[in-house]
PDB file of C-alpha atoms in Angstrom:
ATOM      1  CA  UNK A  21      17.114 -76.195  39.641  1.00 72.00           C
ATOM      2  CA  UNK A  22      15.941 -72.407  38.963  1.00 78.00           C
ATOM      3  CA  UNK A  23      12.366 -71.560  39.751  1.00 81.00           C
ATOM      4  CA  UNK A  24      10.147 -70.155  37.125  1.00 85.00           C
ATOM      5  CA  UNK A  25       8.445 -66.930  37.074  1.00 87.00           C
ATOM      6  CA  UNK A  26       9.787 -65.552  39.985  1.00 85.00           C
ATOM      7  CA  UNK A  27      10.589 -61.855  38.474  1.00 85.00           C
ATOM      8  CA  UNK A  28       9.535 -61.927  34.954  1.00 88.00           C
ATOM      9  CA  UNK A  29       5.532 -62.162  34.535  1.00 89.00           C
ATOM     10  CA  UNK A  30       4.217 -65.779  34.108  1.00 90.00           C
ATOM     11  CA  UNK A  31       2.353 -65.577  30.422  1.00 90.00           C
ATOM     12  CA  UNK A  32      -1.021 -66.978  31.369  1.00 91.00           C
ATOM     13  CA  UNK A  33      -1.231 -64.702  34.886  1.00 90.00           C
ATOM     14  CA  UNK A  34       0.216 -61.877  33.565  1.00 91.00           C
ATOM     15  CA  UNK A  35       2.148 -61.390  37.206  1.00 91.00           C
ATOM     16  CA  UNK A  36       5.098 -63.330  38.615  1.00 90.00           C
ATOM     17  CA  UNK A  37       4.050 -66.583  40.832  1.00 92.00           C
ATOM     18  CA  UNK A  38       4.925 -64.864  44.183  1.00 93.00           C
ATOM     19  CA  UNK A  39       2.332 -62.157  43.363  1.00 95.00           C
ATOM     20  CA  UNK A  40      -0.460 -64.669  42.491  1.00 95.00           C
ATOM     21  CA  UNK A  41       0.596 -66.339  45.497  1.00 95.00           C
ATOM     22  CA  UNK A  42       0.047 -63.328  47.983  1.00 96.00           C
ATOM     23  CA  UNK A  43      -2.786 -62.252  46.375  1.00 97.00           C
ATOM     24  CA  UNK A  44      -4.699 -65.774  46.499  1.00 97.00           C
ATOM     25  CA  UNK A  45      -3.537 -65.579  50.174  1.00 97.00           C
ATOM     26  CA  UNK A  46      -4.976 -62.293  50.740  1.00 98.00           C
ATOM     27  CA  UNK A  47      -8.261 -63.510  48.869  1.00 98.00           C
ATOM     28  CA  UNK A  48      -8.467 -66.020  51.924  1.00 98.00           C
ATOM     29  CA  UNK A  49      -7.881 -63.175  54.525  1.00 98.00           C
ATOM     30  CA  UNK A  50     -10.565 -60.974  53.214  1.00 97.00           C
ATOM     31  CA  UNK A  51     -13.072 -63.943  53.984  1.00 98.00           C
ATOM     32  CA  UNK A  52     -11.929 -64.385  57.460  1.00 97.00           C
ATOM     33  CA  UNK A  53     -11.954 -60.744  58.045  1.00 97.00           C
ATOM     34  CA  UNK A  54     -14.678 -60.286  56.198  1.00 96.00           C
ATOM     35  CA  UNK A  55     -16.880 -62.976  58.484  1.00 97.00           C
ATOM     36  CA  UNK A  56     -15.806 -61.390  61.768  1.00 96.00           C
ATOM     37  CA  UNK A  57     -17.010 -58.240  60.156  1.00 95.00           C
ATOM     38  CA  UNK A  58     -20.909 -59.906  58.642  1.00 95.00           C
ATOM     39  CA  UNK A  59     -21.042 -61.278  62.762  1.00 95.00           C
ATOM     40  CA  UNK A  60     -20.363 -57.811  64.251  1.00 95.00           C
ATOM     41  CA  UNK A  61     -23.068 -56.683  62.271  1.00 94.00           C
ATOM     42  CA  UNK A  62     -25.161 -59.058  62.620  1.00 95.00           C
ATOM     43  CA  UNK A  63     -24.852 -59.331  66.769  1.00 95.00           C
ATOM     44  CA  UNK A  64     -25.060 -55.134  66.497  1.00 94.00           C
ATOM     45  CA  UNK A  65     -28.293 -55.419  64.428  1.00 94.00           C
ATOM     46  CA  UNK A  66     -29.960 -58.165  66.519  1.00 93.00           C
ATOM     47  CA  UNK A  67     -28.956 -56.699  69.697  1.00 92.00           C
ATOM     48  CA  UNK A  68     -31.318 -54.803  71.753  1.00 91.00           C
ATOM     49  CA  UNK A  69     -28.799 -52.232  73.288  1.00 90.00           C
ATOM     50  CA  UNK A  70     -25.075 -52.149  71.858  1.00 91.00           C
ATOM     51  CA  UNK A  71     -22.689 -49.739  73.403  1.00 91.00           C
ATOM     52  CA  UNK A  72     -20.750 -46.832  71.422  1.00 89.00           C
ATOM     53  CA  UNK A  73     -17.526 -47.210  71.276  1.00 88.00           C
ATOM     54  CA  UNK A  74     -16.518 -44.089  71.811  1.00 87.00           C
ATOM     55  CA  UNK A  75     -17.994 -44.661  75.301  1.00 87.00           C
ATOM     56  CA  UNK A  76     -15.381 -47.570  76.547  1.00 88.00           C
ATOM     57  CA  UNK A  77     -12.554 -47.123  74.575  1.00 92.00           C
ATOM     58  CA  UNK A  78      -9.492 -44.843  74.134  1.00 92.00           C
ATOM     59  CA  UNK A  79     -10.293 -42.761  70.790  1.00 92.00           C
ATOM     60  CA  UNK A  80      -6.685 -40.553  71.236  1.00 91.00           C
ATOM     61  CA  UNK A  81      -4.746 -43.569  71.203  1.00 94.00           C
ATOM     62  CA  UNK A  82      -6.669 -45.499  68.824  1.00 95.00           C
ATOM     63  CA  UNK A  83      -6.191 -42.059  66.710  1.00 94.00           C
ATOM     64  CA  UNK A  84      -2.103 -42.307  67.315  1.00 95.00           C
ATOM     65  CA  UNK A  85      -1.985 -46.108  66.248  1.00 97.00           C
ATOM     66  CA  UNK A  86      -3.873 -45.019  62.911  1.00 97.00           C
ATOM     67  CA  UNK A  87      -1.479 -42.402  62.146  1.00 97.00           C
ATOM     68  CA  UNK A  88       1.655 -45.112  62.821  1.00 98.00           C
ATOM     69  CA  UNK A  89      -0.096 -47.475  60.487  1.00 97.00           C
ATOM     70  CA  UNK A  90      -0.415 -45.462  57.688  1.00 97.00           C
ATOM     71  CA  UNK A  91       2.888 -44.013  58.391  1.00 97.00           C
ATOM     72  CA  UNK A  92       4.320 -47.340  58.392  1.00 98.00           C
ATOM     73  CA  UNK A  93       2.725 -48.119  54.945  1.00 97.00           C
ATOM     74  CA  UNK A  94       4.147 -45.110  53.930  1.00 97.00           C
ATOM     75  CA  UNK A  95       7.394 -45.903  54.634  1.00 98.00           C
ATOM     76  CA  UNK A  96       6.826 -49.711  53.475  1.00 98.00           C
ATOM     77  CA  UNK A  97       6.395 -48.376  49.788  1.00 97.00           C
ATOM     78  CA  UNK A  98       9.568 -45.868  50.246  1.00 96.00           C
ATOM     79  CA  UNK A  99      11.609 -49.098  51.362  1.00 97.00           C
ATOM     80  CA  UNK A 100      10.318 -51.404  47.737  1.00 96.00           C
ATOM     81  CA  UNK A 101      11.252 -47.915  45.832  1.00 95.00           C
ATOM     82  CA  UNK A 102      14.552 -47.507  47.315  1.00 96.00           C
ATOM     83  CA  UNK A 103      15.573 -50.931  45.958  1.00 96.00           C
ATOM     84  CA  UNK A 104      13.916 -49.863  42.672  1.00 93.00           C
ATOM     85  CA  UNK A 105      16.626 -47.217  42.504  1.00 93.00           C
ATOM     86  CA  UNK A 106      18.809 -50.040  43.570  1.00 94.00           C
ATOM     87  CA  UNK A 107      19.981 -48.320  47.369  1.00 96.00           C
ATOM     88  CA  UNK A 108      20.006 -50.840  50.057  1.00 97.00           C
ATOM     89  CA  UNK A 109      20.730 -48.458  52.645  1.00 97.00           C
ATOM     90  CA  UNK A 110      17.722 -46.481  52.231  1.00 97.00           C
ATOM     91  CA  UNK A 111      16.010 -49.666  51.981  1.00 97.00           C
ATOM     92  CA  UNK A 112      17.442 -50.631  55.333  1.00 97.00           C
ATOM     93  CA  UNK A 113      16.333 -47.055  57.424  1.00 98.00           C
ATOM     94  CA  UNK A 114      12.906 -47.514  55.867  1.00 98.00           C
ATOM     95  CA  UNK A 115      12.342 -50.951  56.617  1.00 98.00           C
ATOM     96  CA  UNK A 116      13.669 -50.373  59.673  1.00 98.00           C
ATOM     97  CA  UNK A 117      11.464 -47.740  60.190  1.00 98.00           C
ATOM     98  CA  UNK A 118       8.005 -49.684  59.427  1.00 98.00           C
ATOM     99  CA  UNK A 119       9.212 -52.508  61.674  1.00 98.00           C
ATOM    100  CA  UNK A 120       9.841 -49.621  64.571  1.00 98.00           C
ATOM    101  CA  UNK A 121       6.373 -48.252  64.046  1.00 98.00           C
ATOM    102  CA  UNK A 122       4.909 -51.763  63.963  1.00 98.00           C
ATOM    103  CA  UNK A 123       6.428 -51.983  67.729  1.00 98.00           C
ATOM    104  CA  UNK A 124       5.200 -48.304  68.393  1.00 98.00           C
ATOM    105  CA  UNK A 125       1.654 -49.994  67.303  1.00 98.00           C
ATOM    106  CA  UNK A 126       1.539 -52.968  69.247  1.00 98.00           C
ATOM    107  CA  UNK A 127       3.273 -50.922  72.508  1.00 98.00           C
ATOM    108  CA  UNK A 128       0.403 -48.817  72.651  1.00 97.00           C
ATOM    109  CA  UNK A 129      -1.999 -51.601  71.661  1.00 97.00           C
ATOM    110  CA  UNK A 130      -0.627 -52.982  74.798  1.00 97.00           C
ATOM    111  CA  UNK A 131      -1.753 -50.377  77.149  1.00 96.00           C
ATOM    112  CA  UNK A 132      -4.908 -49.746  75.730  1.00 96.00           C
ATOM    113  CA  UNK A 133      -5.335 -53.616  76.586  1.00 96.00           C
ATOM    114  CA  UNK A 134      -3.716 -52.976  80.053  1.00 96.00           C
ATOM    115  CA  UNK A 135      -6.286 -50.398  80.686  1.00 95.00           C
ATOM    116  CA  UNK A 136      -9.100 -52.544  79.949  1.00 95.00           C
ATOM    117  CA  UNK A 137      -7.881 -55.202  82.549  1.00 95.00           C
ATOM    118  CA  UNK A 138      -7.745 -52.671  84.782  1.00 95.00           C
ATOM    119  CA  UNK A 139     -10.784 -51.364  84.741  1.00 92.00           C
ATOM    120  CA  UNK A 140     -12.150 -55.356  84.602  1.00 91.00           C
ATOM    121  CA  UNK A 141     -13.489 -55.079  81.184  1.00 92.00           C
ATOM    122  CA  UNK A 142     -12.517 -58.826  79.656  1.00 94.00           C
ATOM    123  CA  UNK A 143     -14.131 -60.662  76.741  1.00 94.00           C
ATOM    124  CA  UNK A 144     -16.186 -62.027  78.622  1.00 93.00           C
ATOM    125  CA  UNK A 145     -17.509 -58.712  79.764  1.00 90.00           C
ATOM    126  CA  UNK A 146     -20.184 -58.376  77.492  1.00 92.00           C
ATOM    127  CA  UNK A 147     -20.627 -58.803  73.707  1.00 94.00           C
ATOM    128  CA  UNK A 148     -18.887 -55.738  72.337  1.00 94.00           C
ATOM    129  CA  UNK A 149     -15.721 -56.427  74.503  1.00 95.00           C
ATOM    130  CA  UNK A 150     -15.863 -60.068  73.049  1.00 95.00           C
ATOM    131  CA  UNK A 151     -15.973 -59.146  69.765  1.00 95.00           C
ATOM    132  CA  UNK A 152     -13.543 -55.965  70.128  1.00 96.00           C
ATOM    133  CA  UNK A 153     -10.670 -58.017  71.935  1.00 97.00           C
ATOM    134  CA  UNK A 154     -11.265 -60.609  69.203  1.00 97.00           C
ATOM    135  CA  UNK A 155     -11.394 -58.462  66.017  1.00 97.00           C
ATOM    136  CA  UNK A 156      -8.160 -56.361  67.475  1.00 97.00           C
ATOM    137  CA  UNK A 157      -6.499 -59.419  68.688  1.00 97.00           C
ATOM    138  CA  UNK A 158      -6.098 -61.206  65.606  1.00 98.00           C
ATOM    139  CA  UNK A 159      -5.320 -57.929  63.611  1.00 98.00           C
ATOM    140  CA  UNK A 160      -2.613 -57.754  66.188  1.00 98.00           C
ATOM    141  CA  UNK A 161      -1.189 -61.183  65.755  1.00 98.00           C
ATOM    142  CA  UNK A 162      -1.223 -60.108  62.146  1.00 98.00           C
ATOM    143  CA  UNK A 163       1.020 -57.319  62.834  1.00 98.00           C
ATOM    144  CA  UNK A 164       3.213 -59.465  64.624  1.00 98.00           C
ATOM    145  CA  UNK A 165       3.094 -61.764  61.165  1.00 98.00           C
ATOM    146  CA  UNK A 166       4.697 -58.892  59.519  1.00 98.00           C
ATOM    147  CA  UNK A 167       7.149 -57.834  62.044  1.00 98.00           C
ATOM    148  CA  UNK A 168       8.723 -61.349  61.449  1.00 98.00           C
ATOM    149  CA  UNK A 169       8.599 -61.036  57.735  1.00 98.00           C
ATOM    150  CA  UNK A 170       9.736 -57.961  57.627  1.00 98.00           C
ATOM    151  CA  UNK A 171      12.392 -58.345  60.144  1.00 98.00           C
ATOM    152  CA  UNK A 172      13.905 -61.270  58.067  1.00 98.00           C
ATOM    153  CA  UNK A 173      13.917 -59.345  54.931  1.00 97.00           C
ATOM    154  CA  UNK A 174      15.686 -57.152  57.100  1.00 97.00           C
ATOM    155  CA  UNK A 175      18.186 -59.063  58.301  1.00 96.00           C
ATOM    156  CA  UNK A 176      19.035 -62.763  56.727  1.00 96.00           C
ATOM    157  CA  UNK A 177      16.704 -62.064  53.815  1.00 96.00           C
ATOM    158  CA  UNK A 178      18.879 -59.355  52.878  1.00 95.00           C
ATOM    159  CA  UNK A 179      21.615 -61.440  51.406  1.00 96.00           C
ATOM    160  CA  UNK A 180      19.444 -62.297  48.466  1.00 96.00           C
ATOM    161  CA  UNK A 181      20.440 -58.537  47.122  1.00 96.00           C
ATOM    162  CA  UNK A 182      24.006 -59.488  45.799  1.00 95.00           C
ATOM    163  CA  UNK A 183      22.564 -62.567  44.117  1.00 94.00           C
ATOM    164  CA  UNK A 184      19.376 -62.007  43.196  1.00 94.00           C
ATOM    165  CA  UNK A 185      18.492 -57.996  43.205  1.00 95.00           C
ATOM    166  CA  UNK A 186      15.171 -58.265  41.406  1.00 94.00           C
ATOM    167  CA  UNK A 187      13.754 -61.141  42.777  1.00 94.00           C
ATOM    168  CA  UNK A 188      14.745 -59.747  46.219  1.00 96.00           C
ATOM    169  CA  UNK A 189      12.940 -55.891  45.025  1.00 96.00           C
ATOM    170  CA  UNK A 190       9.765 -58.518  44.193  1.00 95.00           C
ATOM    171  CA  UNK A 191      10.067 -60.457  47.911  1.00 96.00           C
ATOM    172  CA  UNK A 192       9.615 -56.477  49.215  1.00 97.00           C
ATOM    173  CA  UNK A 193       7.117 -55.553  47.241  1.00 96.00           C
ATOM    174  CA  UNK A 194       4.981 -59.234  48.389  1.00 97.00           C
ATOM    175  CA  UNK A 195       5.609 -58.201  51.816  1.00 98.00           C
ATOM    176  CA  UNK A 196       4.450 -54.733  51.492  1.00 98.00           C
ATOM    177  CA  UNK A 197       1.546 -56.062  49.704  1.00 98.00           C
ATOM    178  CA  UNK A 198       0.356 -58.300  52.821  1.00 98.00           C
ATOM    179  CA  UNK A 199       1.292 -54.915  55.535  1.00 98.00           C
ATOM    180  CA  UNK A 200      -0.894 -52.691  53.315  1.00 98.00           C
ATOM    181  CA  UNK A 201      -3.373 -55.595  53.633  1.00 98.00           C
ATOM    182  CA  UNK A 202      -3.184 -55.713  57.179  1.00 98.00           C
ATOM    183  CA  UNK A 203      -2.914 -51.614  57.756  1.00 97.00           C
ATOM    184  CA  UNK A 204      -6.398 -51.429  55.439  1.00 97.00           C
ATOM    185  CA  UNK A 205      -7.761 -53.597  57.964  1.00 97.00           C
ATOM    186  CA  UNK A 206      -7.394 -51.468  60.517  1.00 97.00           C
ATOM    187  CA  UNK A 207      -8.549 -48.406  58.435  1.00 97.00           C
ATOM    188  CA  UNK A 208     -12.253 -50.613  58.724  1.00 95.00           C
ATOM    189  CA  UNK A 209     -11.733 -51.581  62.532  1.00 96.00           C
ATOM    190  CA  UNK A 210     -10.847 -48.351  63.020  1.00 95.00           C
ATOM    191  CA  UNK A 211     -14.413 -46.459  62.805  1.00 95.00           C
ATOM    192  CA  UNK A 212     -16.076 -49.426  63.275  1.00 94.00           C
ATOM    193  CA  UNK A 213     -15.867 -50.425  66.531  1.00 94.00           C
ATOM    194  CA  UNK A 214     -14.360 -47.012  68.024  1.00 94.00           C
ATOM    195  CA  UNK A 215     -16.728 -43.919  66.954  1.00 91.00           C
ATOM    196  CA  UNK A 216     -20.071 -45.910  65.327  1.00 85.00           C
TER     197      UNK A 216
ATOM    198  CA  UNK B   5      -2.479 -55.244  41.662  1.00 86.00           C
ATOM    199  CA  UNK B   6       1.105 -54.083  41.848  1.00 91.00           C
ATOM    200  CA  UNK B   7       2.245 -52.539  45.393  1.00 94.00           C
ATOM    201  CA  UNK B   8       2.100 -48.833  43.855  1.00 93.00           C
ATOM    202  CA  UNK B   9      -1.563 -49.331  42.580  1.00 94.00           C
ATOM    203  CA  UNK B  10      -2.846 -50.770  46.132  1.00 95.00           C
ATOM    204  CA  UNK B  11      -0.421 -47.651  48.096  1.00 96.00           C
ATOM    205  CA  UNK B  12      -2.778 -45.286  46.349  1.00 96.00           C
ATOM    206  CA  UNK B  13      -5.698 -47.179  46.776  1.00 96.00           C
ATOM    207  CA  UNK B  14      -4.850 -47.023  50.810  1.00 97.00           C
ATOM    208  CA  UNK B  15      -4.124 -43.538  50.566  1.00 97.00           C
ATOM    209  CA  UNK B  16      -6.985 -43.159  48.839  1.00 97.00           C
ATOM    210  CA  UNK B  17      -8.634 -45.090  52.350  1.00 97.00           C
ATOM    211  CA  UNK B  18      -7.206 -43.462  54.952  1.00 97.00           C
ATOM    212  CA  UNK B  19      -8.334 -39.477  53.552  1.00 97.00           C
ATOM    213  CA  UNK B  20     -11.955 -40.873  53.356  1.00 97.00           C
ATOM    214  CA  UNK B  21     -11.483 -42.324  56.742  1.00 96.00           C
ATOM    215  CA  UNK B  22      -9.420 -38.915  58.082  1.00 96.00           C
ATOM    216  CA  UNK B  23     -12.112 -36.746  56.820  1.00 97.00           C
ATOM    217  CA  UNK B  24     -14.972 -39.489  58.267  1.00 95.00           C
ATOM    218  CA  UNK B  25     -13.049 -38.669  61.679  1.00 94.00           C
ATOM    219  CA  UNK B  26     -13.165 -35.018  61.187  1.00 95.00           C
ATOM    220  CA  UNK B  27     -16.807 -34.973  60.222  1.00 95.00           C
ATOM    221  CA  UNK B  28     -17.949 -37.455  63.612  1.00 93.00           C
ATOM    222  CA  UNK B  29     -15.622 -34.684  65.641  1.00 93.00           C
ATOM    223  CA  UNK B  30     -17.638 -32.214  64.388  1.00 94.00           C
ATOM    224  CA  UNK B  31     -21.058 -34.091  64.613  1.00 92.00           C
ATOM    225  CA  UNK B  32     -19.685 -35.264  68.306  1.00 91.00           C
ATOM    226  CA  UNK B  33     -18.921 -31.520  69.241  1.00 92.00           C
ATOM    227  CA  UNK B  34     -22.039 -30.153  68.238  1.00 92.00           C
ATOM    228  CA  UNK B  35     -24.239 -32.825  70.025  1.00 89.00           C
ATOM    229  CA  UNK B  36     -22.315 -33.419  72.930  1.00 84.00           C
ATOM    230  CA  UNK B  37     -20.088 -30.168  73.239  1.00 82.00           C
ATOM    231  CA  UNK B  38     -16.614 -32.167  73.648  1.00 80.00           C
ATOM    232  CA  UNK B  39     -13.802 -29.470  73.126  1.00 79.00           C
ATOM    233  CA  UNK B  40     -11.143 -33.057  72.697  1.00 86.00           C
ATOM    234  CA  UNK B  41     -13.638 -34.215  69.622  1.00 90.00           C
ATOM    235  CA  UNK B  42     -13.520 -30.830  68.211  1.00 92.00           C
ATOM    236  CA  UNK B  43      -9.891 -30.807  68.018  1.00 93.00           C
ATOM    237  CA  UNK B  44      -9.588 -34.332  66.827  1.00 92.00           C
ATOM    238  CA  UNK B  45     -11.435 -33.737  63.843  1.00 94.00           C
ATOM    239  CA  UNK B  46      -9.314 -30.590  63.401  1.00 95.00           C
ATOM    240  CA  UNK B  47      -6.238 -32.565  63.074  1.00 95.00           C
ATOM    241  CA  UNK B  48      -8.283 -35.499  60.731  1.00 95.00           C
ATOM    242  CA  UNK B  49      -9.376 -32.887  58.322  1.00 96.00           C
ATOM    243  CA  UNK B  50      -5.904 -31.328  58.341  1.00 97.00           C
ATOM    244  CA  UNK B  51      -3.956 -34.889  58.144  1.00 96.00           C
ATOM    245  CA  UNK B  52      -6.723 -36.045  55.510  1.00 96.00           C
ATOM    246  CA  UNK B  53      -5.842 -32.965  53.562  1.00 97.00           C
ATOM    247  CA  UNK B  54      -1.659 -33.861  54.000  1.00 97.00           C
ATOM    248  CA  UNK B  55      -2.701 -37.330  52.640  1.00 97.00           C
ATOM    249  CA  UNK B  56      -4.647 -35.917  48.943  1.00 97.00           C
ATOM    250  CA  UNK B  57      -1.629 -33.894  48.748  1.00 97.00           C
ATOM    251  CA  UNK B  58       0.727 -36.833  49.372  1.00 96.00           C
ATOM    252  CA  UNK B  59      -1.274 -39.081  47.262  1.00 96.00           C
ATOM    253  CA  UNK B  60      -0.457 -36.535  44.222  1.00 95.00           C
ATOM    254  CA  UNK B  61       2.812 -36.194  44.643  1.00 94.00           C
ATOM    255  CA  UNK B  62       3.763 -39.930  45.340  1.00 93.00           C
ATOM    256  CA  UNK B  63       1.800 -40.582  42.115  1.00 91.00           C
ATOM    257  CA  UNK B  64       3.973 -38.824  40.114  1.00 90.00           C
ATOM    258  CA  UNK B  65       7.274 -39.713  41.984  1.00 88.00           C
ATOM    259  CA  UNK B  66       6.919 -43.586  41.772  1.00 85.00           C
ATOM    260  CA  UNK B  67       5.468 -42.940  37.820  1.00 82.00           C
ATOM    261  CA  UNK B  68       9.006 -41.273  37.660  1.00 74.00           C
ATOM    262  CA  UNK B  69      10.630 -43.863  39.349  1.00 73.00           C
ATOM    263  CA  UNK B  70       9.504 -46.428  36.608  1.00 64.00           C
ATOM    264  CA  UNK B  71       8.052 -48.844  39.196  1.00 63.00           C
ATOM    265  CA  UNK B  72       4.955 -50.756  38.083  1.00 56.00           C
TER     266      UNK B  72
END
């Protein structure tokens, strides 16, 4: 049985079902994001004292992990656009390339983590650490969400080209839809809870 | 949204957010006289710059491309 809609545009969405899919998804992200942000702000506003950021964390590394994200969206969107000009070996270096700086992001992740343990700083060191390990920690396991998708398109996904080239150019362009999602996220963690 | 509309609109992000680092490296410098804060927001204004100019080009490129 083929299944509708999944390049041409569905009539009474305008966009193909995958797309609607993603985007309903990412609807249901930006309220679980977006209620970890409203209690930040609303434990910073009713809290006496509230540390800066820039006090107990590492700003140069945070910086370097920004600058890999948004590389790594960069080179997301060169990946989709390679298979646009229908070259899967270009797609291939730059997905292979936003997977590597998805590692690069959650190696240094790592020992900005490591650092905190060192020093004894846990969640259940004080509010701010709570809420920082918890805000960071599920952006992380997101990252890890699209190091698997990713990878498979990668890999075993991949065979979909020779069959199905344009539904396989639309799979890319879903998952670079969800890692720009993720990547804006941490372009609002970010300032948030490292320089304010 | 396609994925070329919402790679602009991230672009479009991360400059306001590279030039919001440069400008707290400045205000951080001047306040607490941090040479490392002063040279961060050297390199945010100068990689917030690289992204407008990035954001242009890839405008036109994927417009060219024919991608949605």
């Amino acid at each position: 049985m083929q299944i509708p809609y999944t390049v041409e545009p569905r009539p009474d969405t305008g966009v193909y079902n995958a797309k609607l899919g993603i985007w309903l998804f990412l609807a249901s992200e930006v309220m679980l994001f977006g209620a970890l942000f409203s209690s930040y702000v609303l434990l910073r506003v009713g809290a006496t004292t509230w540390p800066h950021g820039y006090e107990h964390l590492n700003i140069p590394l945070a910086t370097v992990n920004t600058v890999v994200l948004i590389t790594s969206s960069v080179t997301m969107v060169m990946s989709w656009a390679s298979l646009a000009l229908k070259n899967l070996r270009k797609f291939r270096v730059y997905m292979g390339a936003t997977v590597g700086l998805a590692c690069v992001f959650l190696v240094i992740k790592g020992f900005e983590y490591a650092a905190k343990f060192e020093h004894g700083l846990y969640p259940s060191e004080s509010t701010f650490m709570a809420i920082y390990f918890t805000l960071t920690g599920l952006h992380g396991l997101h990252i890890i969400g699209g190091i698997v998708v990713n990878c498979y398109l990668l890999g075993p996904g991949s065979k979909m080209w020779k069959t199905d080239p344009a539904r396989f150019t639309n799979r890319v362009e879903i998952a670079g839809l969800y890692w720009h999602f993720v990547d804006l996220v941490w372009i609002f963690l970010f300032p948030v809870l490292y320089l304010l | 949204m396609s994925l070329k509309a919402f790679h602009l609109l991230f672009v479009t992000a991360s400059a306001i957010l590279a030039f919001g680092v440069g400008a707290w490296g400045i205000e951080a410098y001047s306040s607490r006289g941090e040479g490392g804060t002063l040279l961060l927001a050297l390199l945010s204004l100068l990689f917030g710059a690289g992204l407008v100019v990035y954001g242009v080009k890839v405008r036109t490129k994927l417009k060219g491309l024919g991608v949605q």
